[in-house]
Amino acid sequence: LGFRAPNFSITDEAIAAILAAGYLYDSSVYDVPWHPGYGTLTKEKMGNKPYRLSNGLLELPLSIWQKSGMSIPMAGGAYLRHFPFGLFKRAACQLGQSGYFHFYMHPWEFDQHHPIPPRLGWVDRVRHFRNLSSMPSRITSLSAKMQFTSIAHFIDEHPTT
C-alpha cells in the first residue's frame, strides 16, 4: 500500500515515482530540520498530520513533538528505546490527543535475541541494541494509555484525507 524512503531520504523527484509505482501513500516525510539525513520536500507544503500531495498521493508524515521551539522526532522504535520513557510517553499521549500520532517499529525491535552482526561499530551497536530489552514493557505501557491501528485501517477509516 505504501512506501517509506530509507532513513526518510525522500526527495521531490521520488514522489512522482512512488505514485507511478501504484502506491496509495508515502510515509517518508519527517520534518526534523536539524537532522542531516532526513529528506524534505521542497515543492510541497509539508504538514504534521496526513495530507494530500499535489499529485494526489497521500502523505502520512512521521510524528514530531513541538517543544520549546524544537522539532523532536517521536515516531520510531529507536526514539522509544533511547528517550527517557516518561518523556516519550508524555509526548506520545499529547500527540495522540491532538488526533495524530504516527509511530512505527521494526520487526527486529520485538526480538530480544536477534544476532549482532559481526564488526558492528560501537555507535551502530548502541543505536541498534540500547534498551532493546525494555521494548515489551514500554509497548505494554503505551498500549494501556492509547489505542493503535494499522495504516491500512487508518486509510479505510479516513478515505478522503
JSON list of C-alpha atoms in Angstrom, two decimals:
[
{"chain": "A", "resi": 1, "resn": "LEU", "atom": "CA", "xyz": [0.00, 0.00, 0.00]},
{"chain": "A", "resi": 2, "resn": "GLY", "atom": "CA", "xyz": [2.71, 2.45, 0.88]},
{"chain": "A", "resi": 3, "resn": "PHE", "atom": "CA", "xyz": [6.29, 3.47, 0.68]},
{"chain": "A", "resi": 4, "resn": "ARG", "atom": "CA", "xyz": [8.85, 4.80, 3.14]},
{"chain": "A", "resi": 5, "resn": "ALA", "atom": "CA", "xyz": [12.18, 6.03, 1.87]},
{"chain": "A", "resi": 6, "resn": "PRO", "atom": "CA", "xyz": [15.18, 4.53, 3.67]},
{"chain": "A", "resi": 7, "resn": "ASN", "atom": "CA", "xyz": [16.18, 6.83, 6.53]},
{"chain": "A", "resi": 8, "resn": "PHE", "atom": "CA", "xyz": [13.40, 9.18, 5.39]},
{"chain": "A", "resi": 9, "resn": "SER", "atom": "CA", "xyz": [15.57, 10.24, 2.45]},
{"chain": "A", "resi": 10, "resn": "ILE", "atom": "CA", "xyz": [12.58, 11.46, 0.44]},
{"chain": "A", "resi": 11, "resn": "THR", "atom": "CA", "xyz": [13.00, 13.87, -2.47]},
{"chain": "A", "resi": 12, "resn": "ASP", "atom": "CA", "xyz": [10.62, 15.76, -4.72]},
{"chain": "A", "resi": 13, "resn": "GLU", "atom": "CA", "xyz": [11.67, 13.53, -7.64]},
{"chain": "A", "resi": 14, "resn": "ALA", "atom": "CA", "xyz": [10.81, 10.36, -5.73]},
{"chain": "A", "resi": 15, "resn": "ILE", "atom": "CA", "xyz": [7.21, 11.41, -5.09]},
{"chain": "A", "resi": 16, "resn": "ALA", "atom": "CA", "xyz": [6.19, 11.06, -8.76]},
{"chain": "A", "resi": 17, "resn": "ALA", "atom": "CA", "xyz": [7.86, 7.65, -8.97]},
{"chain": "A", "resi": 18, "resn": "ILE", "atom": "CA", "xyz": [6.07, 6.44, -5.83]},
{"chain": "A", "resi": 19, "resn": "LEU", "atom": "CA", "xyz": [2.68, 7.35, -7.30]},
{"chain": "A", "resi": 20, "resn": "ALA", "atom": "CA", "xyz": [3.60, 5.89, -10.70]},
{"chain": "A", "resi": 21, "resn": "ALA", "atom": "CA", "xyz": [4.55, 2.61, -8.98]},
{"chain": "A", "resi": 22, "resn": "GLY", "atom": "CA", "xyz": [0.96, 2.34, -7.73]},
{"chain": "A", "resi": 23, "resn": "TYR", "atom": "CA", "xyz": [1.41, 3.13, -4.06]},
{"chain": "A", "resi": 24, "resn": "LEU", "atom": "CA", "xyz": [-1.52, 4.69, -2.18]},
{"chain": "A", "resi": 25, "resn": "TYR", "atom": "CA", "xyz": [0.59, 6.59, 0.32]},
{"chain": "A", "resi": 26, "resn": "ASP", "atom": "CA", "xyz": [4.06, 7.74, 1.21]},
{"chain": "A", "resi": 27, "resn": "SER", "atom": "CA", "xyz": [5.34, 7.90, 4.77]},
{"chain": "A", "resi": 28, "resn": "SER", "atom": "CA", "xyz": [8.78, 9.41, 4.30]},
{"chain": "A", "resi": 29, "resn": "VAL", "atom": "CA", "xyz": [8.34, 13.00, 5.46]},
{"chain": "A", "resi": 30, "resn": "TYR", "atom": "CA", "xyz": [9.99, 13.54, 8.82]},
{"chain": "A", "resi": 31, "resn": "ASP", "atom": "CA", "xyz": [10.12, 17.28, 9.33]},
{"chain": "A", "resi": 32, "resn": "VAL", "atom": "CA", "xyz": [13.15, 17.41, 11.60]},
{"chain": "A", "resi": 33, "resn": "PRO", "atom": "CA", "xyz": [15.25, 20.19, 10.02]},
{"chain": "A", "resi": 34, "resn": "TRP", "atom": "CA", "xyz": [18.27, 19.70, 12.28]},
{"chain": "A", "resi": 35, "resn": "HIS", "atom": "CA", "xyz": [18.69, 16.03, 11.28]},
{"chain": "A", "resi": 36, "resn": "PRO", "atom": "CA", "xyz": [21.11, 15.97, 8.31]},
{"chain": "A", "resi": 37, "resn": "GLY", "atom": "CA", "xyz": [19.97, 12.60, 6.94]},
{"chain": "A", "resi": 38, "resn": "TYR", "atom": "CA", "xyz": [16.24, 13.23, 6.75]},
{"chain": "A", "resi": 39, "resn": "GLY", "atom": "CA", "xyz": [14.98, 14.37, 3.38]},
{"chain": "A", "resi": 40, "resn": "THR", "atom": "CA", "xyz": [12.43, 17.07, 2.77]},
{"chain": "A", "resi": 41, "resn": "LEU", "atom": "CA", "xyz": [10.06, 18.06, 0.02]},
{"chain": "A", "resi": 42, "resn": "THR", "atom": "CA", "xyz": [10.83, 21.49, -1.32]},
{"chain": "A", "resi": 43, "resn": "LYS", "atom": "CA", "xyz": [7.99, 21.67, -3.85]},
{"chain": "A", "resi": 44, "resn": "GLU", "atom": "CA", "xyz": [5.28, 20.56, -1.42]},
{"chain": "A", "resi": 45, "resn": "LYS", "atom": "CA", "xyz": [3.75, 22.14, 1.64]},
{"chain": "A", "resi": 46, "resn": "MET", "atom": "CA", "xyz": [4.62, 19.76, 4.44]},
{"chain": "A", "resi": 47, "resn": "GLY", "atom": "CA", "xyz": [2.39, 19.18, 7.45]},
{"chain": "A", "resi": 48, "resn": "ASN", "atom": "CA", "xyz": [2.33, 17.28, 10.72]},
{"chain": "A", "resi": 49, "resn": "LYS", "atom": "CA", "xyz": [-0.90, 15.39, 10.02]},
{"chain": "A", "resi": 50, "resn": "PRO", "atom": "CA", "xyz": [-1.99, 13.37, 6.96]},
{"chain": "A", "resi": 51, "resn": "TYR", "atom": "CA", "xyz": [-2.40, 15.40, 3.79]},
{"chain": "A", "resi": 52, "resn": "ARG", "atom": "CA", "xyz": [-2.57, 15.01, 0.02]},
{"chain": "A", "resi": 53, "resn": "LEU", "atom": "CA", "xyz": [0.44, 15.95, -2.06]},
{"chain": "A", "resi": 54, "resn": "SER", "atom": "CA", "xyz": [-0.12, 17.97, -5.22]},
{"chain": "A", "resi": 55, "resn": "ASN", "atom": "CA", "xyz": [-0.08, 14.76, -7.32]},
{"chain": "A", "resi": 56, "resn": "GLY", "atom": "CA", "xyz": [-2.83, 13.20, -5.16]},
{"chain": "A", "resi": 57, "resn": "LEU", "atom": "CA", "xyz": [-0.59, 10.82, -3.21]},
{"chain": "A", "resi": 58, "resn": "LEU", "atom": "CA", "xyz": [-1.49, 10.59, 0.47]},
{"chain": "A", "resi": 59, "resn": "GLU", "atom": "CA", "xyz": [1.37, 11.63, 2.75]},
{"chain": "A", "resi": 60, "resn": "LEU", "atom": "CA", "xyz": [1.43, 10.19, 6.26]},
{"chain": "A", "resi": 61, "resn": "PRO", "atom": "CA", "xyz": [4.21, 12.19, 7.94]},
{"chain": "A", "resi": 62, "resn": "LEU", "atom": "CA", "xyz": [6.08, 10.79, 10.90]},
{"chain": "A", "resi": 63, "resn": "SER", "atom": "CA", "xyz": [5.22, 12.37, 14.23]},
{"chain": "A", "resi": 64, "resn": "ILE", "atom": "CA", "xyz": [7.28, 15.14, 15.74]},
{"chain": "A", "resi": 65, "resn": "TRP", "atom": "CA", "xyz": [6.71, 16.81, 19.09]},
{"chain": "A", "resi": 66, "resn": "GLN", "atom": "CA", "xyz": [7.00, 20.58, 19.11]},
{"chain": "A", "resi": 67, "resn": "LYS", "atom": "CA", "xyz": [8.55, 21.56, 22.43]},
{"chain": "A", "resi": 68, "resn": "SER", "atom": "CA", "xyz": [10.29, 24.83, 23.30]},
{"chain": "A", "resi": 69, "resn": "GLY", "atom": "CA", "xyz": [10.55, 25.73, 19.62]},
{"chain": "A", "resi": 70, "resn": "MET", "atom": "CA", "xyz": [12.22, 22.46, 18.68]},
{"chain": "A", "resi": 71, "resn": "SER", "atom": "CA", "xyz": [11.04, 19.65, 16.43]},
{"chain": "A", "resi": 72, "resn": "ILE", "atom": "CA", "xyz": [11.65, 16.47, 18.41]},
{"chain": "A", "resi": 73, "resn": "PRO", "atom": "CA", "xyz": [11.24, 13.19, 16.49]},
{"chain": "A", "resi": 74, "resn": "MET", "atom": "CA", "xyz": [8.87, 10.76, 18.22]},
{"chain": "A", "resi": 75, "resn": "ALA", "atom": "CA", "xyz": [7.86, 8.24, 15.59]},
{"chain": "A", "resi": 76, "resn": "GLY", "atom": "CA", "xyz": [10.11, 5.22, 15.75]},
{"chain": "A", "resi": 77, "resn": "GLY", "atom": "CA", "xyz": [11.18, 2.43, 17.99]},
{"chain": "A", "resi": 78, "resn": "ALA", "atom": "CA", "xyz": [14.65, 3.98, 18.33]},
{"chain": "A", "resi": 79, "resn": "TYR", "atom": "CA", "xyz": [13.14, 7.04, 19.97]},
{"chain": "A", "resi": 80, "resn": "LEU", "atom": "CA", "xyz": [11.05, 4.82, 22.23]},
{"chain": "A", "resi": 81, "resn": "ARG", "atom": "CA", "xyz": [14.22, 2.96, 23.24]},
{"chain": "A", "resi": 82, "resn": "HIS", "atom": "CA", "xyz": [16.62, 5.92, 23.61]},
{"chain": "A", "resi": 83, "resn": "PHE", "atom": "CA", "xyz": [14.49, 8.70, 25.11]},
{"chain": "A", "resi": 84, "resn": "PRO", "atom": "CA", "xyz": [13.54, 8.59, 28.78]},
{"chain": "A", "resi": 85, "resn": "PHE", "atom": "CA", "xyz": [10.31, 6.61, 28.76]},
{"chain": "A", "resi": 86, "resn": "GLY", "atom": "CA", "xyz": [8.31, 9.17, 30.79]},
{"chain": "A", "resi": 87, "resn": "LEU", "atom": "CA", "xyz": [9.17, 11.88, 28.26]},
{"chain": "A", "resi": 88, "resn": "PHE", "atom": "CA", "xyz": [8.32, 9.67, 25.30]},
{"chain": "A", "resi": 89, "resn": "LYS", "atom": "CA", "xyz": [5.03, 8.57, 26.86]},
{"chain": "A", "resi": 90, "resn": "ARG", "atom": "CA", "xyz": [4.00, 12.17, 27.64]},
{"chain": "A", "resi": 91, "resn": "ALA", "atom": "CA", "xyz": [4.80, 13.27, 24.08]},
{"chain": "A", "resi": 92, "resn": "ALA", "atom": "CA", "xyz": [3.02, 10.26, 22.54]},
{"chain": "A", "resi": 93, "resn": "CYS", "atom": "CA", "xyz": [-0.11, 10.90, 24.62]},
{"chain": "A", "resi": 94, "resn": "GLN", "atom": "CA", "xyz": [-0.13, 14.61, 23.72]},
{"chain": "A", "resi": 95, "resn": "LEU", "atom": "CA", "xyz": [0.26, 13.81, 20.03]},
{"chain": "A", "resi": 96, "resn": "GLY", "atom": "CA", "xyz": [-2.44, 11.14, 20.25]},
{"chain": "A", "resi": 97, "resn": "GLN", "atom": "CA", "xyz": [-4.83, 13.56, 21.93]},
{"chain": "A", "resi": 98, "resn": "SER", "atom": "CA", "xyz": [-4.18, 16.06, 19.14]},
{"chain": "A", "resi": 99, "resn": "GLY", "atom": "CA", "xyz": [-5.59, 13.45, 16.73]},
{"chain": "A", "resi": 100, "resn": "TYR", "atom": "CA", "xyz": [-2.49, 12.02, 15.07]},
{"chain": "A", "resi": 101, "resn": "PHE", "atom": "CA", "xyz": [0.44, 10.04, 16.39]},
{"chain": "A", "resi": 102, "resn": "HIS", "atom": "CA", "xyz": [2.26, 8.09, 13.68]},
{"chain": "A", "resi": 103, "resn": "PHE", "atom": "CA", "xyz": [4.51, 5.50, 15.24]},
{"chain": "A", "resi": 104, "resn": "TYR", "atom": "CA", "xyz": [6.37, 2.58, 13.69]},
{"chain": "A", "resi": 105, "resn": "MET", "atom": "CA", "xyz": [8.64, -0.19, 14.85]},
{"chain": "A", "resi": 106, "resn": "HIS", "atom": "CA", "xyz": [10.95, -2.53, 13.02]},
{"chain": "A", "resi": 107, "resn": "PRO", "atom": "CA", "xyz": [10.27, -6.28, 13.41]},
{"chain": "A", "resi": 108, "resn": "TRP", "atom": "CA", "xyz": [13.71, -6.83, 14.95]},
{"chain": "A", "resi": 109, "resn": "GLU", "atom": "CA", "xyz": [12.78, -4.48, 17.81]},
{"chain": "A", "resi": 110, "resn": "PHE", "atom": "CA", "xyz": [10.45, -7.21, 19.08]},
{"chain": "A", "resi": 111, "resn": "ASP", "atom": "CA", "xyz": [13.21, -9.84, 19.01]},
{"chain": "A", "resi": 112, "resn": "GLN", "atom": "CA", "xyz": [15.29, -9.74, 22.17]},
{"chain": "A", "resi": 113, "resn": "HIS", "atom": "CA", "xyz": [17.74, -12.35, 20.89]},
{"chain": "A", "resi": 114, "resn": "HIS", "atom": "CA", "xyz": [18.49, -11.47, 17.28]},
{"chain": "A", "resi": 115, "resn": "PRO", "atom": "CA", "xyz": [22.15, -11.82, 16.32]},
{"chain": "A", "resi": 116, "resn": "ILE", "atom": "CA", "xyz": [24.64, -8.97, 16.44]},
{"chain": "A", "resi": 117, "resn": "PRO", "atom": "CA", "xyz": [26.23, -8.53, 13.02]},
{"chain": "A", "resi": 118, "resn": "PRO", "atom": "CA", "xyz": [30.00, -9.09, 13.02]},
{"chain": "A", "resi": 119, "resn": "ARG", "atom": "CA", "xyz": [32.21, -5.99, 13.02]},
{"chain": "A", "resi": 120, "resn": "LEU", "atom": "CA", "xyz": [29.34, -3.72, 14.03]},
{"chain": "A", "resi": 121, "resn": "GLY", "atom": "CA", "xyz": [30.78, -0.39, 15.19]},
{"chain": "A", "resi": 122, "resn": "TRP", "atom": "CA", "xyz": [30.03, 0.87, 18.69]},
{"chain": "A", "resi": 123, "resn": "VAL", "atom": "CA", "xyz": [27.75, 3.70, 17.51]},
{"chain": "A", "resi": 124, "resn": "ASP", "atom": "CA", "xyz": [25.61, 1.30, 15.47]},
{"chain": "A", "resi": 125, "resn": "ARG", "atom": "CA", "xyz": [25.70, -1.23, 18.31]},
{"chain": "A", "resi": 126, "resn": "VAL", "atom": "CA", "xyz": [24.33, 1.37, 20.76]},
{"chain": "A", "resi": 127, "resn": "ARG", "atom": "CA", "xyz": [21.80, 2.72, 18.24]},
{"chain": "A", "resi": 128, "resn": "HIS", "atom": "CA", "xyz": [20.53, -0.75, 17.41]},
{"chain": "A", "resi": 129, "resn": "PHE", "atom": "CA", "xyz": [20.62, -2.59, 20.74]},
{"chain": "A", "resi": 130, "resn": "ARG", "atom": "CA", "xyz": [20.35, 0.01, 23.54]},
{"chain": "A", "resi": 131, "resn": "ASN", "atom": "CA", "xyz": [17.27, -0.63, 25.74]},
{"chain": "A", "resi": 132, "resn": "LEU", "atom": "CA", "xyz": [16.03, -3.37, 23.42]},
{"chain": "A", "resi": 133, "resn": "SER", "atom": "CA", "xyz": [15.06, -5.43, 26.47]},
{"chain": "A", "resi": 134, "resn": "SER", "atom": "CA", "xyz": [12.75, -2.61, 27.63]},
{"chain": "A", "resi": 135, "resn": "MET", "atom": "CA", "xyz": [10.58, -2.73, 24.50]},
{"chain": "A", "resi": 136, "resn": "PRO", "atom": "CA", "xyz": [7.93, -5.23, 25.71]},
{"chain": "A", "resi": 137, "resn": "SER", "atom": "CA", "xyz": [7.19, -3.26, 28.90]},
{"chain": "A", "resi": 138, "resn": "ARG", "atom": "CA", "xyz": [7.23, 0.10, 27.10]},
{"chain": "A", "resi": 139, "resn": "ILE", "atom": "CA", "xyz": [4.84, -1.11, 24.38]},
{"chain": "A", "resi": 140, "resn": "THR", "atom": "CA", "xyz": [2.55, -2.62, 27.02]},
{"chain": "A", "resi": 141, "resn": "SER", "atom": "CA", "xyz": [2.54, 0.65, 28.96]},
{"chain": "A", "resi": 142, "resn": "LEU", "atom": "CA", "xyz": [1.83, 2.72, 25.83]},
{"chain": "A", "resi": 143, "resn": "SER", "atom": "CA", "xyz": [-0.93, 0.34, 24.75]},
{"chain": "A", "resi": 144, "resn": "ALA", "atom": "CA", "xyz": [-2.64, 0.82, 28.12]},
{"chain": "A", "resi": 145, "resn": "LYS", "atom": "CA", "xyz": [-2.75, 4.60, 27.52]},
{"chain": "A", "resi": 146, "resn": "MET", "atom": "CA", "xyz": [-3.62, 4.77, 23.82]},
{"chain": "A", "resi": 147, "resn": "GLN", "atom": "CA", "xyz": [-5.15, 2.76, 21.01]},
{"chain": "A", "resi": 148, "resn": "PHE", "atom": "CA", "xyz": [-3.07, 1.85, 17.95]},
{"chain": "A", "resi": 149, "resn": "THR", "atom": "CA", "xyz": [-4.13, 0.79, 14.47]},
{"chain": "A", "resi": 150, "resn": "SER", "atom": "CA", "xyz": [-2.54, -0.12, 11.15]},
{"chain": "A", "resi": 151, "resn": "ILE", "atom": "CA", "xyz": [-2.06, 2.30, 8.28]},
{"chain": "A", "resi": 152, "resn": "ALA", "atom": "CA", "xyz": [-4.41, 0.18, 6.14]},
{"chain": "A", "resi": 153, "resn": "HIS", "atom": "CA", "xyz": [-7.15, 0.56, 8.75]},
{"chain": "A", "resi": 154, "resn": "PHE", "atom": "CA", "xyz": [-6.44, 4.29, 9.10]},
{"chain": "A", "resi": 155, "resn": "ILE", "atom": "CA", "xyz": [-6.80, 4.77, 5.32]},
{"chain": "A", "resi": 156, "resn": "ASP", "atom": "CA", "xyz": [-10.07, 2.78, 5.32]},
{"chain": "A", "resi": 157, "resn": "GLU", "atom": "CA", "xyz": [-11.40, 4.98, 8.13]},
{"chain": "A", "resi": 158, "resn": "HIS", "atom": "CA", "xyz": [-10.20, 8.26, 6.53]},
{"chain": "A", "resi": 159, "resn": "PRO", "atom": "CA", "xyz": [-10.55, 7.73, 2.75]},
{"chain": "A", "resi": 160, "resn": "THR", "atom": "CA", "xyz": [-10.68, 11.42, 1.85]},
{"chain": "A", "resi": 161, "resn": "THR", "atom": "CA", "xyz": [-7.71, 12.53, 3.97]}
]
